Short mmCIF file of C-alpha atoms and ligand atoms in Angstrom, two decimals:
data_model
loop_
_atom_site.label_atom_id
_atom_site.label_comp_id
_atom_site.label_asym_id
_atom_site.label_seq_id
_atom_site.Cartn_x
_atom_site.Cartn_y
_atom_site.Cartn_z
CA MET A 1 -27.91 9.46 -13.14
CA PHE A 2 -26.23 10.37 -9.70
CA SER A 3 -26.05 13.32 -7.35
CA LYS A 4 -23.40 16.06 -7.13
CA ASP A 5 -20.96 15.18 -4.70
CA ALA A 6 -21.93 11.59 -4.25
CA ILE A 7 -18.92 8.93 -4.40
CA TYR A 8 -20.05 6.04 -6.53
CA LYS A 9 -18.21 2.87 -6.27
CA ILE A 10 -16.82 0.43 -9.24
CA THR A 11 -15.67 -2.84 -8.02
CA ILE A 12 -13.38 -4.56 -10.84
CA PRO A 13 -11.78 -7.96 -10.80
CA ILE A 14 -8.26 -8.59 -10.01
CA PRO A 15 -6.06 -11.66 -10.56
CA TYR A 16 -5.03 -11.75 -6.59
CA PRO A 17 -6.21 -13.45 -3.70
CA ILE A 18 -8.47 -10.33 -2.42
CA LYS A 19 -10.28 -11.07 -5.73
CA ASP A 20 -11.57 -7.16 -6.79
CA VAL A 21 -10.43 -3.59 -6.17
CA ASN A 22 -12.71 -0.59 -5.66
CA VAL A 23 -12.43 2.54 -7.82
CA TYR A 24 -14.83 5.53 -6.92
CA VAL A 25 -16.46 8.14 -9.42
CA VAL A 26 -16.89 11.39 -7.81
CA LYS A 27 -18.69 13.90 -9.10
CA GLY A 28 -17.65 17.50 -8.09
CA ASP A 29 -17.04 20.51 -10.19
CA ALA A 30 -15.27 17.90 -12.64
CA LEU A 31 -15.95 14.15 -12.75
CA THR A 32 -13.02 12.40 -10.73
CA LEU A 33 -11.81 8.83 -10.97
CA VAL A 34 -10.05 8.02 -7.47
CA ASP A 35 -7.70 4.81 -8.20
CA ALA A 36 -7.74 3.02 -11.62
CA GLY A 37 -7.58 -0.75 -11.37
CA MET A 38 -5.48 -3.27 -12.60
CA LYS A 39 -4.20 -3.36 -16.35
CA THR A 40 -6.16 -6.58 -17.68
CA GLU A 41 -8.86 -6.33 -20.61
CA GLU A 42 -11.24 -7.77 -18.21
CA ALA A 43 -10.96 -5.13 -15.53
CA TRP A 44 -11.51 -2.54 -18.48
CA ARG A 45 -14.61 -4.43 -19.50
CA VAL A 46 -15.97 -4.67 -16.17
CA PHE A 47 -15.18 -0.97 -15.66
CA GLU A 48 -16.57 0.38 -18.94
CA HIS A 49 -19.76 -1.61 -18.30
CA LYS A 50 -20.38 -0.32 -14.66
CA LEU A 51 -19.82 3.26 -15.89
CA LYS A 52 -22.49 2.95 -18.62
CA GLU A 53 -24.75 1.84 -15.82
CA ILE A 54 -24.52 5.15 -14.26
CA GLY A 55 -24.64 7.09 -17.72
CA LEU A 56 -21.33 7.47 -18.30
CA VAL A 57 -18.46 6.59 -20.69
CA PRO A 58 -14.39 6.48 -19.90
CA GLU A 59 -13.95 9.76 -21.89
CA ASP A 60 -16.44 11.71 -19.44
CA ILE A 61 -13.69 11.11 -16.74
CA GLU A 62 -11.63 14.49 -16.25
CA GLN A 63 -8.91 13.65 -13.97
CA VAL A 64 -7.74 10.41 -11.89
CA ILE A 65 -6.42 10.92 -8.48
CA LEU A 66 -3.84 7.69 -7.57
CA THR A 67 -4.06 6.97 -3.69
CA HIS A 68 -0.95 4.65 -4.10
CA HIS A 69 1.41 3.12 -6.94
CA HIS A 70 0.45 -0.48 -6.33
CA PRO A 71 -0.67 -2.18 -9.77
CA ASP A 72 -4.05 -3.23 -8.74
CA HIS A 73 -4.55 0.69 -8.25
CA ILE A 74 -3.16 2.24 -11.19
CA GLY A 75 -3.32 -0.17 -14.08
CA LEU A 76 -6.08 0.76 -15.93
CA LEU A 77 -4.74 4.25 -16.77
CA ASP A 78 -3.25 3.02 -19.80
CA PHE A 79 -6.81 2.13 -21.55
CA PHE A 80 -7.72 6.10 -21.45
CA ASP A 81 -7.23 7.75 -24.46
CA GLY A 82 -6.21 11.49 -25.30
CA ASP A 83 -5.30 13.73 -22.43
CA LEU A 84 -5.84 12.81 -18.59
CA ARG A 85 -5.18 14.85 -15.40
CA VAL A 86 -3.38 12.15 -13.57
CA LEU A 87 -2.67 13.14 -9.79
CA GLY A 88 -1.06 11.52 -7.21
CA HIS A 89 2.11 11.83 -4.46
CA ARG A 90 5.27 12.75 -5.94
CA LEU A 91 6.90 9.47 -5.19
CA LEU A 92 4.16 7.74 -7.56
CA ALA A 93 5.67 9.64 -10.36
CA PRO A 94 8.58 6.52 -11.61
CA TRP A 95 6.06 4.12 -11.19
CA LEU A 96 4.40 5.62 -14.20
CA SER A 97 7.38 6.64 -15.94
CA HIS A 98 7.73 3.08 -17.54
CA ASP A 99 11.68 3.97 -16.59
CA VAL A 100 13.43 0.60 -16.85
CA ARG A 101 16.48 1.83 -14.78
CA PHE A 102 13.99 2.58 -12.30
CA PHE A 103 12.83 -0.88 -12.04
CA ASP A 104 16.12 -2.47 -12.13
CA ARG A 105 17.17 -0.67 -9.13
CA GLN A 106 14.16 -1.74 -7.59
CA LYS A 107 14.98 -5.56 -8.45
CA GLU A 108 18.56 -5.17 -7.45
CA PHE A 109 17.66 -3.71 -3.96
CA PHE A 110 15.29 -6.13 -3.20
CA LEU A 111 17.80 -8.97 -4.28
CA GLU A 112 20.48 -7.75 -2.15
CA LEU A 113 17.64 -7.56 0.81
CA LEU A 114 16.94 -11.09 0.37
CA LYS A 115 20.40 -12.02 0.78
CA GLN A 116 20.82 -10.31 3.96
CA PHE A 117 17.61 -12.00 5.17
CA ALA A 118 18.73 -15.46 4.39
CA VAL A 119 16.13 -15.78 1.45
CA PRO A 120 17.15 -18.67 -0.87
CA GLU A 121 18.09 -17.46 -4.34
CA SER A 122 14.95 -19.86 -5.86
CA PHE A 123 12.74 -17.33 -4.19
CA ALA A 124 13.89 -14.39 -6.53
CA SER A 125 10.99 -15.21 -9.13
CA HIS A 126 8.83 -13.50 -6.24
CA LEU A 127 9.71 -10.05 -7.14
CA ASP A 128 7.09 -10.43 -9.90
CA HIS A 129 5.43 -7.13 -8.27
CA LEU A 130 8.18 -5.38 -10.03
CA ASP A 131 6.87 -6.87 -13.59
CA LEU A 132 7.25 -3.73 -15.76
CA SER A 133 4.21 -4.94 -17.67
CA LEU A 134 1.88 -4.64 -14.48
CA TYR A 135 2.41 -0.63 -14.73
CA PRO A 136 0.96 1.78 -17.23
CA ARG A 137 3.19 3.73 -19.48
CA ASN A 138 0.21 5.81 -21.42
CA HIS A 139 -0.33 8.56 -18.89
CA PRO A 140 2.58 10.23 -16.57
CA LEU A 141 1.76 12.01 -13.47
CA THR A 142 0.89 15.51 -14.58
CA SER A 143 0.59 17.08 -10.89
CA SER A 144 1.83 15.76 -7.34
CA ILE A 145 -0.26 16.33 -4.19
CA GLN A 146 0.69 16.54 -0.62
CA GLU A 147 -0.21 16.84 2.59
CA GLY A 148 -3.27 19.65 2.88
CA ASP A 149 -3.66 20.39 -0.62
CA GLU A 150 -6.96 20.95 -2.09
CA ILE A 151 -8.18 19.17 -4.95
CA ASP A 152 -9.12 21.03 -8.06
CA GLY A 153 -12.70 20.08 -9.27
CA MET A 154 -13.45 18.15 -6.00
CA PRO A 155 -14.55 20.90 -3.41
CA GLY A 156 -14.16 19.87 0.30
CA PHE A 157 -11.61 17.20 -0.43
CA THR A 158 -8.01 17.65 0.83
CA VAL A 159 -4.95 15.12 0.84
CA ILE A 160 -3.44 13.24 3.78
CA GLU A 161 -0.43 11.70 3.42
CA THR A 162 -0.63 8.28 4.74
CA PRO A 163 2.89 6.39 4.40
CA GLY A 164 2.98 2.71 5.26
CA HIS A 165 1.36 0.12 3.27
CA ALA A 166 2.88 1.97 0.24
CA GLN A 167 5.60 5.01 0.37
CA SER A 168 3.08 7.14 -1.88
CA HIS A 169 -0.01 6.69 -0.19
CA ILE A 170 -2.43 9.34 0.14
CA VAL A 171 -6.12 9.54 1.38
CA LEU A 172 -8.61 11.94 0.32
CA TYR A 173 -10.62 13.70 3.42
CA ASN A 174 -13.81 15.81 3.32
CA GLU A 175 -13.73 18.10 6.37
CA GLU A 176 -17.44 19.21 6.02
CA ASP A 177 -18.97 15.48 5.81
CA CYS A 178 -15.90 13.77 7.35
CA ARG A 179 -16.02 11.17 4.46
CA MET A 180 -13.01 9.71 3.50
CA ILE A 181 -11.50 7.69 0.68
CA GLY A 182 -8.94 5.63 1.80
CA GLY A 183 -7.00 3.47 -0.64
CA ASP A 184 -5.59 0.59 1.41
CA HIS A 185 -4.37 2.51 4.26
CA LEU A 186 -7.56 1.00 6.28
CA LEU A 187 -9.60 -2.04 5.14
CA LYS A 188 -12.15 -3.45 7.36
CA THR A 189 -11.91 -7.09 6.96
CA ILE A 190 -7.93 -7.66 6.11
CA SER A 191 -4.77 -5.93 7.89
CA SER A 192 -3.02 -3.67 5.60
CA ASN A 193 0.80 -4.89 5.00
CA PRO A 194 3.42 -2.32 5.74
CA VAL A 195 5.01 -3.58 2.47
CA LEU A 196 9.10 -3.34 1.95
CA GLU A 197 10.14 -0.54 -0.58
CA MET A 198 13.51 0.40 -1.82
CA PRO A 199 14.83 4.29 -0.15
CA TYR A 200 13.64 7.01 -2.74
CA GLU A 201 16.45 9.19 -0.97
CA GLY A 202 19.48 8.22 0.69
CA LYS A 203 20.44 4.72 1.37
CA GLU A 204 18.30 3.53 4.42
CA ARG A 205 15.35 1.76 3.67
CA PRO A 206 11.98 3.14 5.11
CA LYS A 207 10.66 1.14 8.10
CA PRO A 208 6.93 0.92 6.69
CA GLN A 209 5.38 -0.52 9.97
CA LEU A 210 6.20 2.23 12.09
CA GLN A 211 5.26 4.42 9.57
CA TYR A 212 2.07 2.83 8.88
CA ASN A 213 1.62 3.33 12.81
CA GLU A 214 2.22 6.70 12.69
CA SER A 215 -0.40 7.37 9.63
CA LEU A 216 -2.88 4.97 11.40
CA LYS A 217 -2.61 7.10 14.49
CA LYS A 218 -2.97 10.53 12.62
CA LEU A 219 -6.44 9.63 11.45
CA LEU A 220 -7.22 9.20 15.23
CA HIS A 221 -7.17 13.01 15.64
CA ILE A 222 -9.89 13.83 13.07
CA PRO A 223 -13.60 13.13 13.01
CA ILE A 224 -14.42 10.24 10.36
CA SER A 225 -17.79 9.29 9.34
CA VAL A 226 -17.02 6.73 6.69
CA VAL A 227 -14.45 5.33 4.95
CA PHE A 228 -14.43 4.27 1.19
CA PRO A 229 -11.52 1.80 0.91
CA GLY A 230 -9.89 0.30 -2.25
CA HIS A 231 -10.84 -2.82 -1.21
CA LYS A 232 -14.20 -4.69 -0.08
CA ASP A 233 -17.20 -2.66 1.63
CA GLU A 234 -17.30 1.02 3.28
CA PHE A 235 -17.23 1.15 6.92
CA PHE A 236 -18.06 3.39 9.90
CA ASP A 237 -16.40 4.33 13.20
CA PRO A 238 -12.74 3.58 11.75
CA HIS A 239 -11.21 4.95 15.23
CA LEU A 240 -12.24 1.70 16.90
CA LEU A 241 -10.64 -0.35 13.99
CA ILE A 242 -7.47 1.62 13.88
CA ARG A 243 -6.97 0.97 18.06
CA ASN A 244 -7.79 -2.47 17.31
CA ARG A 245 -5.13 -2.94 14.47
CA LEU A 246 -2.89 -1.06 16.74
CA ASP A 247 -3.25 -3.74 19.27
CA LYS A 248 -2.72 -6.59 17.24
CA GLN A 249 0.39 -5.38 15.68
CA HIS A 250 1.83 -5.18 19.23
CA GLU A 251 0.81 -8.65 20.22
CA ARG A 252 2.09 -9.78 16.76
CA ALA A 253 5.60 -8.27 17.52
CA LEU A 254 5.50 -9.90 21.36
CA THR A 255 4.95 -13.23 19.62
CA VAL A 256 8.28 -12.54 17.44
CA LEU A 257 10.03 -11.55 20.83
CA LYS A 258 9.26 -14.68 22.07
CA HIS A 259 10.63 -16.95 19.55
CA LEU A 260 13.68 -14.54 19.61
CA GLU A 261 13.95 -15.24 23.23
CA LYS A 262 14.69 -18.68 22.45
CA GLN A 263 17.37 -18.35 19.65
CA GLU A 264 18.99 -16.31 17.13
CA MET A 265 17.20 -16.09 13.84
CA THR A 266 17.46 -14.75 10.45
CA VAL A 267 14.41 -13.10 8.89
CA PHE A 268 13.80 -15.89 6.64
CA ALA A 269 13.76 -18.40 9.48
CA LEU A 270 11.33 -16.44 11.29
CA CYS A 271 9.21 -15.56 8.36
CA LYS A 272 8.63 -19.52 7.70
CA LEU A 273 7.88 -19.88 11.29
CA LEU A 274 5.33 -16.89 11.20
CA PHE A 275 3.92 -17.78 7.98
CA PRO A 276 4.37 -21.68 7.31
CA ALA A 277 2.11 -21.58 4.16
CA ALA A 278 2.04 -17.98 3.15
CA TYR A 279 5.71 -17.71 2.37
CA GLN A 280 5.47 -19.80 -0.31
CA GLN A 281 3.06 -18.21 -2.56
CA GLU A 282 3.37 -14.36 -1.02
CA LEU A 283 7.14 -14.17 -0.33
CA LEU A 284 6.96 -10.33 -0.33
CA PHE A 285 4.04 -9.84 2.01
CA ALA A 286 5.12 -12.88 4.60
CA ILE A 287 8.72 -10.99 4.63
CA SER A 288 7.29 -7.74 4.94
CA GLU A 289 5.22 -8.42 7.79
CA THR A 290 8.18 -10.22 9.48
CA VAL A 291 10.47 -7.29 9.04
CA ALA A 292 7.43 -5.09 10.19
CA GLN A 293 7.70 -6.80 13.77
CA LEU A 294 11.84 -6.68 13.79
CA ASP A 295 11.48 -3.26 12.92
CA TYR A 296 8.97 -2.17 15.57
CA LEU A 297 10.72 -4.07 18.22
CA GLU A 298 14.25 -2.73 17.37
CA GLN A 299 12.51 0.64 17.67
CA TYR A 300 11.42 -0.13 21.50
CA GLY A 301 15.05 -1.36 21.95
CA LYS A 302 13.59 -4.88 22.65
CA ILE A 303 16.20 -6.99 20.05
CA ASN A 304 19.86 -7.20 19.09
CA LYS A 305 20.94 -7.22 15.55
CA ARG A 306 24.18 -8.31 14.27
CA ILE A 307 25.36 -9.21 10.83
CA GLU A 308 27.62 -12.44 9.73
CA ASN A 309 28.61 -13.17 6.63
CA GLY A 310 26.28 -10.44 5.03
CA VAL A 311 23.23 -12.03 7.19
CA LEU A 312 21.30 -10.49 9.41
CA LEU A 313 20.97 -12.19 12.80
CA PHE A 314 18.13 -11.00 15.11
CA SER A 315 18.08 -12.15 18.95
CA ALA A 316 16.08 -10.80 22.13
CA GLN A 317 17.94 -8.33 24.11
CA ARG A 318 18.67 -9.85 27.74
CA ARG A 319 18.92 -7.68 31.04
CA GLY A 320 22.65 -6.34 30.88
CA ASP A 321 22.51 -5.97 26.80
CA LYS A 322 23.46 -2.35 25.76
ZN1 ZN B 401 -1.68 -1.53 -2.19
#
């Protein structure tokens, strides 16, 4: 029904503002599914129906490769029967473990972080992305894959680690024809959020914007003909888009710096100023985007940070500040 080495896109509805997510069926030596939609009955129905259009049934899928751990990319795993090879970055493993302690630790970490950011307690309910029921429980990670690994059953494709949008993020790159299956690392019409996450090792939280910028720059060094993204249409010439994204982020950081030149601020105060509407509906994304700029400015020594009564306060560096 479709040719060997073709990358076939299946678009599945999700109950998020972005509306749908893409998964890809790749027929190499094995039949591989890249990413696995959201855990809803509707998503599964659409997936089954669209598979049928290319002459396949879910049982034909031999392995699933996950680009990152977000619920809209892994949830459908739960609907697959029987054994399934599931591959992804090692940091993805706990998200498939259904380990209540892991999710509790996540919540504790975020509640503490929100306090430091001066976010009112009433926003604690916004941590619903950590709702255990969104995550699959029937298929653990069977093998972890990392930078440079070749994928069994998918000749030509290797793994590139791209942390930033998620700590577990990878993309799959085919050196022969320069095609890339990109997950949420780079989307054409929307910029990917560098989402805040708990540290997996040590106590320092990751700084996702800084990681994200490095992961974007990494792609500037390799030729890419086409990107098959986790959301919306495939696109060409991603290098131009990458430069554009890096420039825009720098500009956003300068806007934040201007606010901090006027007054010292908490993360929440700054977040409300930057995202006067979005912070109410999508707090975690608005906060992540705010902290992203602060991490960036801090890296370049442009801001001061102090803590008062457990709350972080940021201000612009003045001439003469250390
Ligand atoms: Zn994502």
